[in-house]
Coordinates of C-alpha atoms in Angstrom, one line a residue:
M3 CA 1.5 20.5 9.6
L4 CA -0.8 20.1 6.6
Y5 CA 0.5 20.5 3.0
A6 CA -1.1 23.2 0.9
G7 CA -1.8 22.2 -2.7
M8 CA -3.3 23.5 -5.9
D9 CA -4.8 22.3 -9.1
T10 CA -5.6 24.0 -12.4
S11 CA -6.6 22.4 -15.6
T12 CA -4.1 24.3 -17.9
Y13 CA -0.4 23.8 -17.2
P14 CA 1.1 27.2 -16.3
G15 CA 4.5 26.2 -17.6
K16 CA 7.8 25.4 -15.8
P17 CA 9.0 29.0 -15.2
V18 CA 5.7 29.9 -13.4
M19 CA 5.7 26.7 -11.4
D20 CA 9.4 27.2 -10.4
K21 CA 8.5 30.6 -9.1
A22 CA 5.4 29.3 -7.3
F23 CA 7.6 26.8 -5.5
D24 CA 10.0 29.5 -4.4
F25 CA 7.4 32.1 -3.5
S26 CA 4.5 30.2 -2.0
N27 CA 3.8 27.6 0.7
I28 CA 2.4 25.2 -2.0
Y29 CA 3.9 21.8 -1.7
W30 CA 2.0 19.9 -4.4
T31 CA -0.1 20.3 -7.5
G32 CA -2.6 18.3 -9.4
M33 CA -1.4 17.0 -12.8
Y34 CA -4.0 16.2 -15.4
L35 CA -3.2 13.3 -17.7
D36 CA -4.7 13.7 -21.2
S37 CA -8.0 11.9 -21.0
P38 CA -10.0 10.2 -22.2
A39 CA -9.2 8.7 -25.5
R40 CA -12.3 7.3 -27.2
A41 CA -12.7 3.5 -26.6
A42 CA -13.9 1.1 -29.2
G43 CA -17.7 0.9 -29.2
E44 CA -18.1 3.8 -26.9
I45 CA -21.5 5.6 -27.1
P46 CA -21.3 9.0 -28.8
Y47 CA -20.4 12.0 -26.7
T48 CA -23.4 14.1 -25.8
K49 CA -21.9 16.7 -23.5
P50 CA -20.3 20.0 -24.3
K51 CA -17.1 19.2 -22.5
N52 CA -15.6 15.7 -22.1
G53 CA -12.6 15.8 -19.8
H54 CA -9.5 17.7 -19.0
N55 CA -7.2 17.9 -22.0
P56 CA -9.1 15.2 -23.9
N57 CA -7.3 13.7 -26.9
G58 CA -8.6 11.3 -29.4
G59 CA -11.4 13.7 -30.2
N60 CA -12.9 17.2 -30.1
G61 CA -9.8 18.7 -31.7
A62 CA -8.3 19.6 -28.3
P63 CA -4.5 19.9 -28.2
V64 CA -2.4 17.6 -26.0
G65 CA -2.3 19.0 -22.5
G66 CA 0.8 20.6 -21.1
W67 CA 0.4 18.7 -17.8
M68 CA 1.8 15.7 -19.6
N69 CA 5.2 17.4 -19.0
G70 CA 4.5 18.0 -15.3
W71 CA 6.5 15.0 -13.9
F72 CA 9.5 15.7 -16.1
D73 CA 9.4 19.4 -15.3
L74 CA 8.6 19.5 -11.6
R75 CA 10.0 16.5 -9.9
P76 CA 11.6 16.0 -7.4
W77 CA 10.8 19.3 -5.8
W78 CA 7.1 19.4 -6.3
G79 CA 4.7 16.8 -5.0
L80 CA 2.3 15.7 -7.8
L81 CA -1.3 14.3 -7.8
P82 CA -1.9 12.7 -11.2
I83 CA -5.5 12.9 -12.3
Y84 CA -7.4 10.9 -15.0
W85 CA -10.8 12.2 -16.1
G86 CA -12.8 9.1 -17.1
Q87 CA -16.5 8.5 -17.7
Q88 CA -19.1 10.4 -15.7
D89 CA -22.6 9.9 -14.3
P90 CA -25.0 10.8 -17.1
A91 CA -26.5 13.5 -14.7
N92 CA -23.2 15.3 -14.6
E93 CA -22.9 18.4 -16.7
D94 CA -19.8 17.1 -18.5
G95 CA -19.0 13.7 -20.0
P96 CA -18.3 11.3 -21.4
I97 CA -21.0 9.1 -19.9
D98 CA -20.5 5.5 -21.0
V99 CA -20.0 3.6 -17.7
R100 CA -20.1 0.1 -19.0
E101 CA -17.4 -2.1 -17.5
Q102 CA -15.6 -2.8 -20.8
I103 CA -15.2 1.0 -21.2
A104 CA -13.8 1.2 -17.7
V105 CA -11.2 -1.4 -18.7
A106 CA -10.3 0.6 -21.9
N107 CA -10.1 3.8 -19.9
A108 CA -7.8 2.2 -17.3
E109 CA -5.5 1.0 -20.1
D110 CA -5.6 4.4 -21.6
A111 CA -4.7 6.0 -18.3
A112 CA -1.7 3.6 -17.8
V113 CA -0.4 4.4 -21.3
K114 CA -0.6 8.1 -20.6
A115 CA 1.0 7.8 -17.2
T116 CA 3.9 6.0 -18.7
T117 CA 4.2 8.6 -21.5
A118 CA 4.1 11.3 -18.9
G119 CA 7.0 9.7 -17.0
L120 CA 5.1 8.5 -13.9
P121 CA 7.0 5.6 -12.3
A122 CA 5.3 2.3 -11.7
G123 CA 3.5 2.3 -8.3
S124 CA 2.3 6.0 -8.7
V125 CA -1.2 6.7 -7.5
I126 CA -3.5 7.9 -10.3
Y127 CA -6.7 9.5 -9.2
L128 CA -9.8 8.8 -11.2
D129 CA -12.0 11.9 -11.6
W130 CA -15.6 11.2 -10.6
E131 CA -17.3 14.6 -10.6
I132 CA -20.9 14.3 -9.4
G133 CA -21.9 14.8 -5.8
G134 CA -23.9 12.4 -3.6
A135 CA -23.9 8.6 -3.5
P136 CA -22.8 7.1 -6.8
M137 CA -25.3 5.1 -9.0
P138 CA -24.7 1.3 -9.0
A139 CA -23.4 1.5 -12.6
G140 CA -20.9 4.2 -11.6
V141 CA -19.6 2.0 -8.7
K142 CA -19.1 -0.9 -11.2
Y143 CA -17.3 1.4 -13.6
C144 CA -15.0 2.8 -11.0
S145 CA -14.3 -0.6 -9.5
A146 CA -13.4 -2.0 -12.9
W147 CA -11.1 0.9 -13.6
F148 CA -9.4 0.6 -10.2
H149 CA -8.8 -3.1 -10.7
R150 CA -7.5 -2.9 -14.2
L151 CA -5.2 0.0 -13.4
A152 CA -3.7 -2.0 -10.5
E153 CA -3.0 -4.9 -12.9
L154 CA -1.0 -2.5 -15.1
G155 CA 1.2 -1.4 -12.2
Y156 CA -0.3 1.9 -11.0
R157 CA -2.1 2.3 -7.7
P158 CA -5.7 3.5 -7.9
G159 CA -7.0 6.7 -6.3
A160 CA -10.2 8.6 -6.6
Y161 CA -11.2 12.3 -6.8
C162 CA -14.8 12.5 -5.6
H163 CA -17.2 13.6 -3.0
P164 CA -17.2 11.8 0.3
P165 CA -20.4 9.7 -0.3
A166 CA -18.8 8.3 -3.5
S167 CA -15.4 7.6 -1.9
L168 CA -17.1 5.7 1.0
A169 CA -18.8 3.5 -1.6
F170 CA -15.7 3.0 -3.6
R171 CA -13.6 2.0 -0.6
K172 CA -15.9 -1.1 -0.2
E173 CA -15.0 -2.1 -3.8
Y174 CA -11.2 -1.7 -3.7
P175 CA -9.0 -2.2 -0.6
G176 CA -6.6 0.6 0.3
L177 CA -8.0 3.2 -2.1
H178 CA -6.3 6.6 -1.9
V179 CA -8.9 9.4 -1.9
W180 CA -8.7 13.1 -2.9
S181 CA -11.9 14.4 -1.4
V182 CA -14.1 17.2 -2.8
N183 CA -15.5 19.0 0.3
V184 CA -15.9 22.7 -0.5
H185 CA -15.5 25.3 2.2
P186 CA -18.4 27.6 2.9
P187 CA -18.2 31.0 1.3
G188 CA -16.2 33.7 3.1
G189 CA -12.6 34.7 2.3
D190 CA -10.5 33.4 -0.5
G191 CA -8.1 31.4 1.6
I192 CA -5.1 33.0 -0.3
T193 CA -3.0 35.9 1.0
I194 CA 0.4 37.5 0.6
V195 CA 2.6 37.1 3.6
D196 CA 6.2 38.5 3.7
G197 CA 6.2 38.6 -0.1
K198 CA 5.0 35.1 -0.6
V199 CA 1.7 33.6 -1.7
E200 CA 0.2 31.8 1.3
L201 CA -2.6 29.2 1.0
A202 CA -4.7 28.5 4.1
T203 CA -4.6 24.9 5.3
P204 CA -8.0 24.1 6.8
P205 CA -8.7 20.7 8.3
I206 CA -8.9 17.7 6.0
N207 CA -12.1 16.5 7.6
S208 CA -14.5 19.5 7.4
T209 CA -17.9 18.8 9.0
V210 CA -19.5 21.5 7.0
G211 CA -21.6 20.3 4.1
E212 CA -21.3 16.6 3.3
L213 CA -20.0 14.3 6.1
P214 CA -16.3 13.8 5.4
D215 CA -14.4 10.8 4.3
R216 CA -12.2 10.7 7.4
D217 CA -9.4 8.8 5.7
A218 CA -9.0 11.0 2.6
I219 CA -5.4 12.1 2.2
A220 CA -6.2 15.3 0.3
R221 CA -9.1 17.7 0.1
Q222 CA -10.1 20.2 -2.6
W223 CA -11.8 22.9 -0.5
R224 CA -12.2 26.1 -2.6
H225 CA -12.6 26.7 -6.3
N226 CA -11.4 29.4 -8.7
V227 CA -9.1 31.5 -6.6
R228 CA -6.6 34.1 -8.0
Q229 CA -3.4 35.4 -6.6
P230 CA -4.1 38.7 -4.7
A231 CA -3.1 41.9 -6.5
G232 CA 0.6 42.6 -6.1
G233 CA 1.5 39.0 -5.7
P234 CA 5.1 37.9 -6.5
I235 CA 4.3 35.2 -9.1
A236 CA 3.9 36.5 -12.6
G237 CA 1.5 34.5 -14.7
F238 CA 0.1 32.6 -11.6
P239 CA -3.1 31.0 -12.8
L240 CA -6.7 30.7 -11.5
I241 CA -6.5 27.7 -9.1
D242 CA -8.5 25.5 -6.9
L243 CA -7.2 25.4 -3.3
N244 CA -6.3 22.1 -1.7
V245 CA -4.9 20.7 1.5
A246 CA -3.3 17.3 2.2
V247 CA -1.8 15.1 4.9
V248 CA 0.9 14.0 2.4
G249 CA 3.4 16.1 0.5
N250 CA 3.4 13.9 -2.7
P251 CA 0.0 12.3 -3.4
A252 CA 1.5 10.2 -6.2
F253 CA 3.5 8.4 -3.5
P254 CA 1.8 9.1 -0.1
E255 CA 4.3 7.0 1.8
S256 CA 7.2 9.2 0.7
R257 CA 6.3 12.4 2.5
N258 CA 3.5 12.6 5.1
Q259 CA 2.5 13.7 8.5
P260 CA 1.8 10.5 10.5
G261 CA 0.0 12.2 13.3
E262 CA -2.7 13.4 10.8
V263 CA -3.5 9.9 9.5
R264 CA -6.0 7.8 11.6
G265 CA -4.8 4.4 10.5
G266 CA -1.7 2.6 9.4
P267 CA -0.3 -0.8 8.7
I268 CA -1.4 -3.9 10.7
V269 CA 0.8 -6.9 11.5
G270 CA 0.6 -9.8 13.9
A271 CA 2.8 -12.5 15.3
P272 CA 2.5 -15.4 17.8
V273 CA 3.1 -14.3 21.4
T274 CA 6.0 -15.6 23.6
P275 CA 5.6 -19.3 24.4
G276 CA 4.2 -20.0 27.8
T277 CA 1.8 -17.0 27.9
A278 CA -1.9 -17.4 27.9
D279 CA -2.6 -15.3 24.8
W280 CA -2.4 -16.6 21.2
L281 CA -1.6 -13.6 19.0
G282 CA 0.0 -10.2 19.2
A283 CA -1.5 -7.6 16.9
F284 CA 0.3 -4.4 16.1
A285 CA -1.4 -1.4 14.5
V286 CA -0.2 2.1 13.7
R287 CA -2.7 4.8 14.8
R288 CA -1.8 8.4 14.1
G289 CA 1.8 7.4 13.7
R290 CA 2.0 5.6 17.0
V291 CA 2.2 1.8 17.5
A292 CA -0.4 0.1 19.7
R293 CA -0.1 -3.6 20.5
V294 CA -3.0 -5.9 21.6
T295 CA -2.5 -9.4 22.8
W296 CA -5.4 -11.7 21.9
S297 CA -7.0 -15.0 22.7
P298 CA -10.5 -15.9 21.8
G299 CA -13.0 -13.6 23.6
E300 CA -10.3 -11.6 25.2
A301 CA -8.0 -8.8 24.0
T302 CA -5.6 -6.8 26.2
L303 CA -3.8 -3.6 25.4
D304 CA -0.1 -4.0 25.9
A305 CA 0.8 -1.1 28.1
D306 CA 4.5 -1.6 27.5
L307 CA 4.1 -1.0 23.8
D308 CA 1.5 1.8 23.7
Q309 CA 3.2 4.7 22.0
S310 CA 0.6 7.1 23.2
V311 CA 2.3 6.6 26.5
T312 CA 5.7 5.0 25.8
F313 CA 8.3 5.9 23.2
P314 CA 6.4 9.0 22.0
T315 CA 9.2 10.6 20.0
V316 CA 9.0 8.2 17.1
S317 CA 6.3 8.4 14.4
F318 CA 5.7 5.4 12.1
N319 CA 4.9 5.7 8.4
P320 CA 1.2 5.1 8.1
F321 CA 1.5 3.8 4.5
A322 CA 4.6 1.6 4.7
P323 CA 4.4 -2.2 5.5
M324 CA 5.7 -3.4 8.9
S325 CA 6.9 -6.8 9.9
A326 CA 6.9 -8.7 13.2
L327 CA 8.4 -11.7 14.9
T328 CA 7.3 -13.1 18.3
D329 CA 9.5 -10.6 20.1
W330 CA 10.4 -8.0 17.5
L331 CA 8.6 -5.3 15.5
A332 CA 10.1 -3.5 12.6
G333 CA 8.8 -0.5 10.6
L334 CA 9.8 2.7 8.9
A335 CA 9.8 5.7 11.2
Q336 CA 10.9 9.3 11.6
W337 CA 12.0 11.1 14.7
D338 CA 9.8 14.1 15.6
S339 CA 12.4 16.6 14.4
G340 CA 10.5 18.5 11.8
T341 CA 11.6 16.5 8.7
D342 CA 8.8 14.8 6.9
Y343 CA 10.3 12.6 4.2
D344 CA 13.5 10.8 5.5
W345 CA 12.5 7.4 6.8
H346 CA 14.7 5.0 8.7
V347 CA 14.2 1.4 9.9
H348 CA 13.1 1.4 13.6
T349 CA 12.5 -1.7 15.8
F350 CA 11.1 -2.6 19.1
R351 CA 12.2 -5.7 21.1
Q352 CA 10.3 -7.4 23.9
A353 CA 12.4 -8.5 26.8
V354 CA 11.7 -11.7 28.9
S355 CA 10.0 -9.4 31.4
G356 CA 7.5 -8.3 28.8
A357 CA 8.8 -4.8 28.5
W358 CA 9.7 -3.4 25.1
K359 CA 12.8 -1.5 24.2
E360 CA 13.4 0.6 21.0
F361 CA 16.3 0.3 18.7
D362 CA 17.0 2.5 15.7
V363 CA 18.8 0.9 12.7
P364 CA 21.7 3.2 11.8
E365 CA 21.3 5.3 8.7
S366 CA 23.7 4.7 5.8
D367 CA 24.8 7.4 3.3
S368 CA 24.6 4.8 0.5
V369 CA 21.1 3.5 1.2
V370 CA 17.9 5.4 0.7
I371 CA 15.0 3.5 2.2
D372 CA 12.0 3.0 -0.1
P373 CA 8.9 3.3 2.0
L374 CA 6.6 1.8 -0.7
A375 CA 8.2 -1.6 -0.3
G376 CA 8.4 -1.4 3.5
V377 CA 10.6 -3.5 5.7
V378 CA 10.7 -7.2 6.6
I379 CA 12.3 -8.8 9.7
A380 CA 13.4 -12.4 9.8
R381 CA 15.4 -14.6 12.1
R382 CA 17.7 -17.4 11.0
K383 CA 17.0 -20.5 13.0
G384 CA 19.7 -20.5 15.6
G385 CA 20.7 -17.0 14.7
A386 CA 19.9 -13.3 15.3
P387 CA 17.2 -11.2 13.5
E388 CA 17.9 -9.4 10.3
V389 CA 16.0 -6.6 8.6
F390 CA 15.7 -5.9 4.9
A391 CA 14.4 -2.9 2.9
H392 CA 14.5 -1.8 -0.7
D393 CA 16.9 1.0 -1.7
R394 CA 15.0 3.3 -4.0
R395 CA 18.1 4.8 -5.4
S396 CA 20.0 1.7 -6.4
D397 CA 17.0 -0.6 -6.9
N398 CA 18.7 -3.2 -4.7
I399 CA 17.9 -4.7 -1.3
A400 CA 19.8 -3.6 1.8
G401 CA 20.1 -5.6 5.0
S402 CA 21.1 -5.0 8.6
R403 CA 21.9 -7.6 11.3
W404 CA 21.3 -7.6 15.0
D405 CA 24.5 -7.8 17.1
E406 CA 23.4 -9.4 20.4
A407 CA 26.7 -8.6 22.1
A408 CA 26.6 -4.9 21.3
Q409 CA 22.8 -4.7 21.5
T410 CA 22.8 -2.7 18.3
W411 CA 21.9 -3.1 14.6
T412 CA 24.7 -3.0 12.0
V413 CA 24.7 -0.2 9.4
P414 CA 22.6 -1.3 6.4
V415 CA 24.5 -2.6 3.4
H416 CA 23.5 -3.7 -0.1
L417 CA 23.2 -7.4 -0.4
Q418 CA 25.9 -8.7 -2.7
A419 CA 26.0 -12.0 -4.6
P420 CA 29.1 -13.5 -6.3
T421 CA 28.2 -11.8 -9.6
G422 CA 27.0 -8.5 -8.2
P423 CA 23.9 -7.1 -6.4
V424 CA 21.5 -9.6 -5.1
A425 CA 18.4 -7.8 -6.3
P426 CA 18.9 -5.4 -9.2
S427 CA 15.2 -5.8 -10.1
V428 CA 12.5 -5.3 -7.5
L429 CA 8.8 -4.5 -8.3
R430 CA 8.3 -2.2 -5.3
T431 CA 4.5 -2.6 -5.0
N432 CA 4.8 -6.3 -4.1
G433 CA 7.2 -5.8 -1.2
L434 CA 9.7 -8.3 0.3
A435 CA 9.4 -11.5 2.2
A436 CA 11.8 -13.9 4.0
L437 CA 11.9 -17.1 6.0
S438 CA 14.3 -19.6 7.6
R439 CA 13.6 -23.3 7.0
K440 CA 16.6 -24.6 8.9
T441 CA 19.5 -23.6 11.2
G442 CA 21.7 -20.9 9.6
L443 CA 19.8 -20.6 6.4
L444 CA 17.7 -17.6 5.2
D445 CA 15.7 -17.3 2.0
L446 CA 14.6 -13.9 0.7
F447 CA 11.8 -13.4 -1.8
W448 CA 10.6 -10.5 -4.0
V449 CA 9.0 -10.0 -7.4
G450 CA 11.1 -8.8 -10.3
H451 CA 10.3 -6.1 -12.9
D452 CA 9.0 -8.9 -15.2
S453 CA 6.4 -9.8 -12.4
V454 CA 8.1 -13.2 -11.9
P455 CA 8.9 -14.2 -8.2
R456 CA 12.6 -14.3 -7.4
T457 CA 14.7 -15.5 -4.6
S458 CA 18.2 -15.5 -3.1
F459 CA 19.4 -17.7 -0.2
S460 CA 22.0 -17.1 2.4
L461 CA 24.1 -19.7 4.1
G462 CA 25.3 -17.2 6.7
P463 CA 25.2 -13.5 7.4
G464 CA 26.5 -11.6 4.4
N465 CA 26.8 -14.7 2.2
W466 CA 24.1 -14.5 -0.5
S467 CA 23.6 -16.5 -3.6
N468 CA 22.9 -15.0 -7.1
S469 CA 19.2 -14.4 -7.4
F470 CA 17.1 -16.3 -9.8
A471 CA 13.4 -16.5 -10.9
I472 CA 11.5 -19.4 -9.4
G473 CA 8.7 -21.6 -10.8
D474 CA 7.0 -21.2 -14.1
H475 CA 8.2 -18.0 -15.6
L476 CA 4.9 -17.6 -17.6
V477 CA 3.0 -17.2 -14.3
R478 CA 3.3 -13.6 -13.2
A479 CA 2.4 -12.1 -9.8
H480 CA -0.3 -9.4 -9.8
T481 CA 1.5 -6.1 -9.4
M482 CA -0.1 -5.4 -6.0
A483 CA 0.1 -9.0 -4.7
N484 CA 2.5 -10.1 -2.0
L485 CA 4.4 -13.3 -1.8
A486 CA 3.6 -15.4 1.3
P487 CA 6.4 -18.0 1.6
C488 CA 6.0 -20.6 4.3
S489 CA 8.0 -23.7 5.3
P490 CA 6.5 -26.7 7.2
G491 CA 10.0 -28.1 7.7
P492 CA 13.6 -28.1 6.5
D493 CA 12.7 -30.0 3.3
L494 CA 9.8 -28.0 1.9
I495 CA 9.0 -24.4 1.0
E496 CA 5.8 -23.1 -0.7
V497 CA 5.5 -19.6 -2.1
P498 CA 1.8 -18.7 -2.6
F499 CA 0.8 -15.6 -4.5
I500 CA -2.0 -14.3 -6.7
G501 CA -1.2 -14.0 -10.3
R502 CA -2.0 -14.8 -13.9
R503 CA -0.6 -17.2 -16.4
D504 CA 0.3 -15.6 -19.8
G505 CA -2.7 -16.0 -22.1
D506 CA -5.1 -16.7 -19.3
P507 CA -7.4 -13.8 -18.5
K508 CA -8.2 -15.0 -15.0
L509 CA -6.3 -14.2 -11.8
R510 CA -5.8 -17.3 -9.7
L511 CA -4.0 -18.4 -6.5
Y512 CA -0.7 -20.1 -7.3
S513 CA 2.1 -21.6 -5.3
T514 CA 5.7 -22.5 -6.2
P515 CA 7.2 -25.4 -4.2
W516 CA 10.8 -26.2 -3.3
T517 CA 12.0 -29.6 -1.9
T518 CA 15.4 -30.9 -1.1
A519 CA 14.8 -33.6 -3.7
S520 CA 13.6 -31.6 -6.6
L521 CA 14.6 -28.0 -5.8
W522 CA 12.2 -25.4 -7.2
G523 CA 9.3 -27.1 -9.0
A524 CA 6.7 -25.9 -11.4
T525 CA 4.2 -23.2 -10.3
R526 CA 0.8 -24.7 -9.8
E527 CA -2.7 -23.4 -9.3
I528 CA -4.0 -24.1 -5.8
G529 CA -7.4 -23.6 -4.2
G530 CA -9.5 -24.9 -7.1
G531 CA -10.1 -21.6 -9.0
A532 CA -13.8 -21.3 -8.2
V533 CA -13.6 -18.3 -5.9
P534 CA -13.1 -14.9 -7.5
L535 CA -10.1 -13.3 -5.7
E536 CA -9.4 -9.7 -4.7
P537 CA -5.9 -9.5 -6.2
S538 CA -4.9 -6.3 -4.4
S539 CA -5.5 -7.8 -1.0
R540 CA -2.6 -9.3 0.9
I541 CA -2.6 -13.0 1.5
A542 CA -1.1 -14.9 4.5
A543 CA 0.3 -18.4 5.1
T544 CA 1.3 -20.5 8.1
S545 CA 2.2 -24.1 8.9
R546 CA 0.9 -25.6 12.1
S547 CA 3.0 -28.7 11.7
S548 CA 5.2 -30.5 9.2
A549 CA 2.0 -32.2 7.9
F550 CA 0.0 -29.1 6.9
L551 CA 0.4 -25.6 5.4
D552 CA -2.5 -23.1 5.3
V553 CA -3.1 -20.2 3.0
F554 CA -5.6 -17.4 3.6
V555 CA -6.9 -15.0 0.9
I556 CA -9.7 -12.4 0.4
G557 CA -12.3 -13.0 -2.2
R558 CA -13.8 -10.2 -4.4
D559 CA -16.8 -10.4 -2.0
G560 CA -14.5 -9.2 0.8
M561 CA -14.7 -12.4 2.8
L562 CA -11.9 -14.7 4.1
Y563 CA -11.1 -18.0 2.4
N564 CA -8.7 -20.8 3.2
T565 CA -7.0 -23.6 1.4
F566 CA -4.5 -26.0 3.0
L567 CA -1.8 -28.4 1.8
T568 CA -1.4 -31.9 3.2
T569 CA 2.4 -32.4 2.7
A570 CA 2.3 -36.2 2.7
T571 CA 0.1 -36.2 -0.4
G572 CA 0.9 -32.9 -2.0
V573 CA -2.8 -32.1 -2.4
W574 CA -4.3 -28.7 -1.8
T575 CA -8.0 -28.4 -0.7
A576 CA -10.5 -26.2 -2.6
L577 CA -10.9 -22.7 -1.2
R578 CA -13.7 -22.4 1.3
R579 CA -15.1 -19.4 3.1
I580 CA -14.3 -19.2 6.8
G581 CA -14.6 -16.7 9.7
G582 CA -18.3 -15.7 9.5
S583 CA -19.5 -12.4 8.0
P584 CA -17.3 -9.5 9.2
P585 CA -17.4 -6.2 7.2
K586 CA -15.7 -6.4 3.8
L587 CA -12.1 -7.3 4.4
A588 CA -9.1 -5.6 2.9
H589 CA -6.2 -7.9 3.8
A590 CA -5.4 -11.1 5.5
V591 CA -2.4 -9.5 7.2
T592 CA -1.0 -12.4 9.3
A593 CA -1.5 -16.1 9.9
C594 CA 0.4 -17.9 12.7
C595 CA 0.4 -20.8 15.1
K596 CA 1.2 -21.1 18.8
G597 CA 1.5 -24.9 18.6
I598 CA 0.7 -27.8 16.3
G599 CA -3.0 -27.8 17.2
D600 CA -4.0 -24.2 16.4
V601 CA -4.1 -21.5 13.7
E602 CA -4.7 -17.8 14.2
V603 CA -5.6 -15.4 11.4
L604 CA -5.5 -11.6 11.7
A605 CA -7.3 -9.4 9.0
V606 CA -8.1 -5.8 8.5
A607 CA -11.4 -4.6 7.1
R608 CA -11.9 -2.0 4.5
D609 CA -13.2 0.4 7.1
G610 CA -10.0 0.0 9.1
S611 CA -11.3 -2.3 11.8
V612 CA -9.1 -5.3 12.9
W613 CA -10.5 -8.8 13.1
A614 CA -9.2 -12.2 14.2
T615 CA -10.4 -15.8 13.9
H616 CA -8.9 -19.1 14.9
W617 CA -9.1 -22.9 14.7
D618 CA -7.8 -25.4 17.2
S619 CA -8.0 -29.2 17.4
T620 CA -11.1 -29.1 19.6
L621 CA -13.1 -27.3 16.8
L622 CA -14.6 -28.5 13.6
D623 CA -14.0 -25.2 11.8
Y624 CA -12.7 -21.6 12.2
V625 CA -14.9 -19.5 14.6
P626 CA -16.6 -16.4 13.4
M627 CA -14.2 -13.4 13.3
E628 CA -13.9 -11.3 16.4
Q629 CA -13.3 -7.6 16.3
L630 CA -10.3 -6.3 18.2
T631 CA -12.0 -3.1 19.3
L632 CA -8.9 -1.8 21.2
L633 CA -7.4 -1.2 17.7
D634 CA -10.4 0.7 16.3
L635 CA -9.6 3.9 14.4
A636 CA -10.1 7.1 16.4

């Protein structure tokens, strides 16, 4: 099933849209933010039209679509659009593509999104109109807009032709794309069926005209179409026809068709001790999990966890983060039952024999799983695994424990501290993290609404401390950056993340330490600060022994960098590039160790390919990254 969508520049009003929802197969609509306000120092407008619903000039009224989120949610899916600067060759403007104007436009877009009621974490699609490959200055403009918008708490998307989106993907990891790929003439694509307006839903990836962006989540495929005569919706406007693999492009993970999405989350974990391989890599492909076990020069598909053959009735969310232990995988999934937006936590466990078995975490009437934050699985040393997810309704964290005797998961419950909910403030875009540094103890980490990392610790199942902010409260995590806590031993924790100190314009790599002697210490910059970082890329950390802790990050150049801590001296090395020259990387998804003399790193490139590198005590440095071709996108 694909989702029919529409967009029209003038808001038809709530009564018309209500009727359209009842008397059509349209699931979602474009929503035009007023744009763009003139930026200080912007060159004069030279085009007859300068954006949808522009304000700050031209005498145009404020656009009605600014009421769209208030009027149409939660029934409608929405695709928020911001018209920014354009290529000077485009028939409409404005056309000032300098980077400082991009920053000003992104700030304007964030203000308008907030005014229009869009929650933090919504995807906002930058409108880049011209066809063909974008000019270099246009790529720089869009990249600067994407990055500044992400700093302000909204996720970047792009409305553009496929040659442009393929260029933009290299500049920003995980970009959401609404593709312009117009259907050839012939038929309007809109009919009346059983008294309802029916929009056709052609394939997302049309091969007619420009070669498609195969990972676009929405496609505009026909322009300026009217409701046929005698249609049931009075006042139905002239619309452009769209189709999507998601039902709500502002939050693609909330409602989607996994089987229509080529890729999905990647996660890794060390393999079971005693086996020859070093790393287990899990990847979602068209909603199904595939696992590859890897050692240098050799990758093998795990036939016991290949959902194209085994466990085919469960589809994993292709936009929600997963989590893995040596013998467990946890993700958000749906049963193939026709529903498309109710996600539950689903796990697989590997037996000693190597075979995998699936276990569904029971649903709870009081917990509504938030797919944006994803799921994390952790095991207390000496204890059973636990899974944690964010409840989007209560803004709290819920947890479930594995009952070994019953071979089932407990019903998820909200985590409670002595004074109330453990986590009444979670910045969803950063996700969750957990670790166990010693027997019986578990530490949970997240980022609060003030962008400061927070934690709660548990001395036993169901026994949680009050949460508290850690480190220097003036150092705030980037809104798209994950926390990568790691413990070399029972007396030390480090929590690395990418962030910015108040008053400092530069994003840097930081870490907040905990020791038994000093408890939580001051947040400090690590890695030297000389390497420009890609702040929207995931980072990874691991400890190969009690003497060392390694952190891996992606630079703005798309390459992999490493810094490590020598615990005896408390000194971090400067960031240095490792792993050769793979395609531009999106994320360092996992770092792990099989023993005290090796480190493995798993990364995903911006084209969706999966790569691994390693170091061991016989080598002077990390080897060039190796592609795990068995996990390539179809």
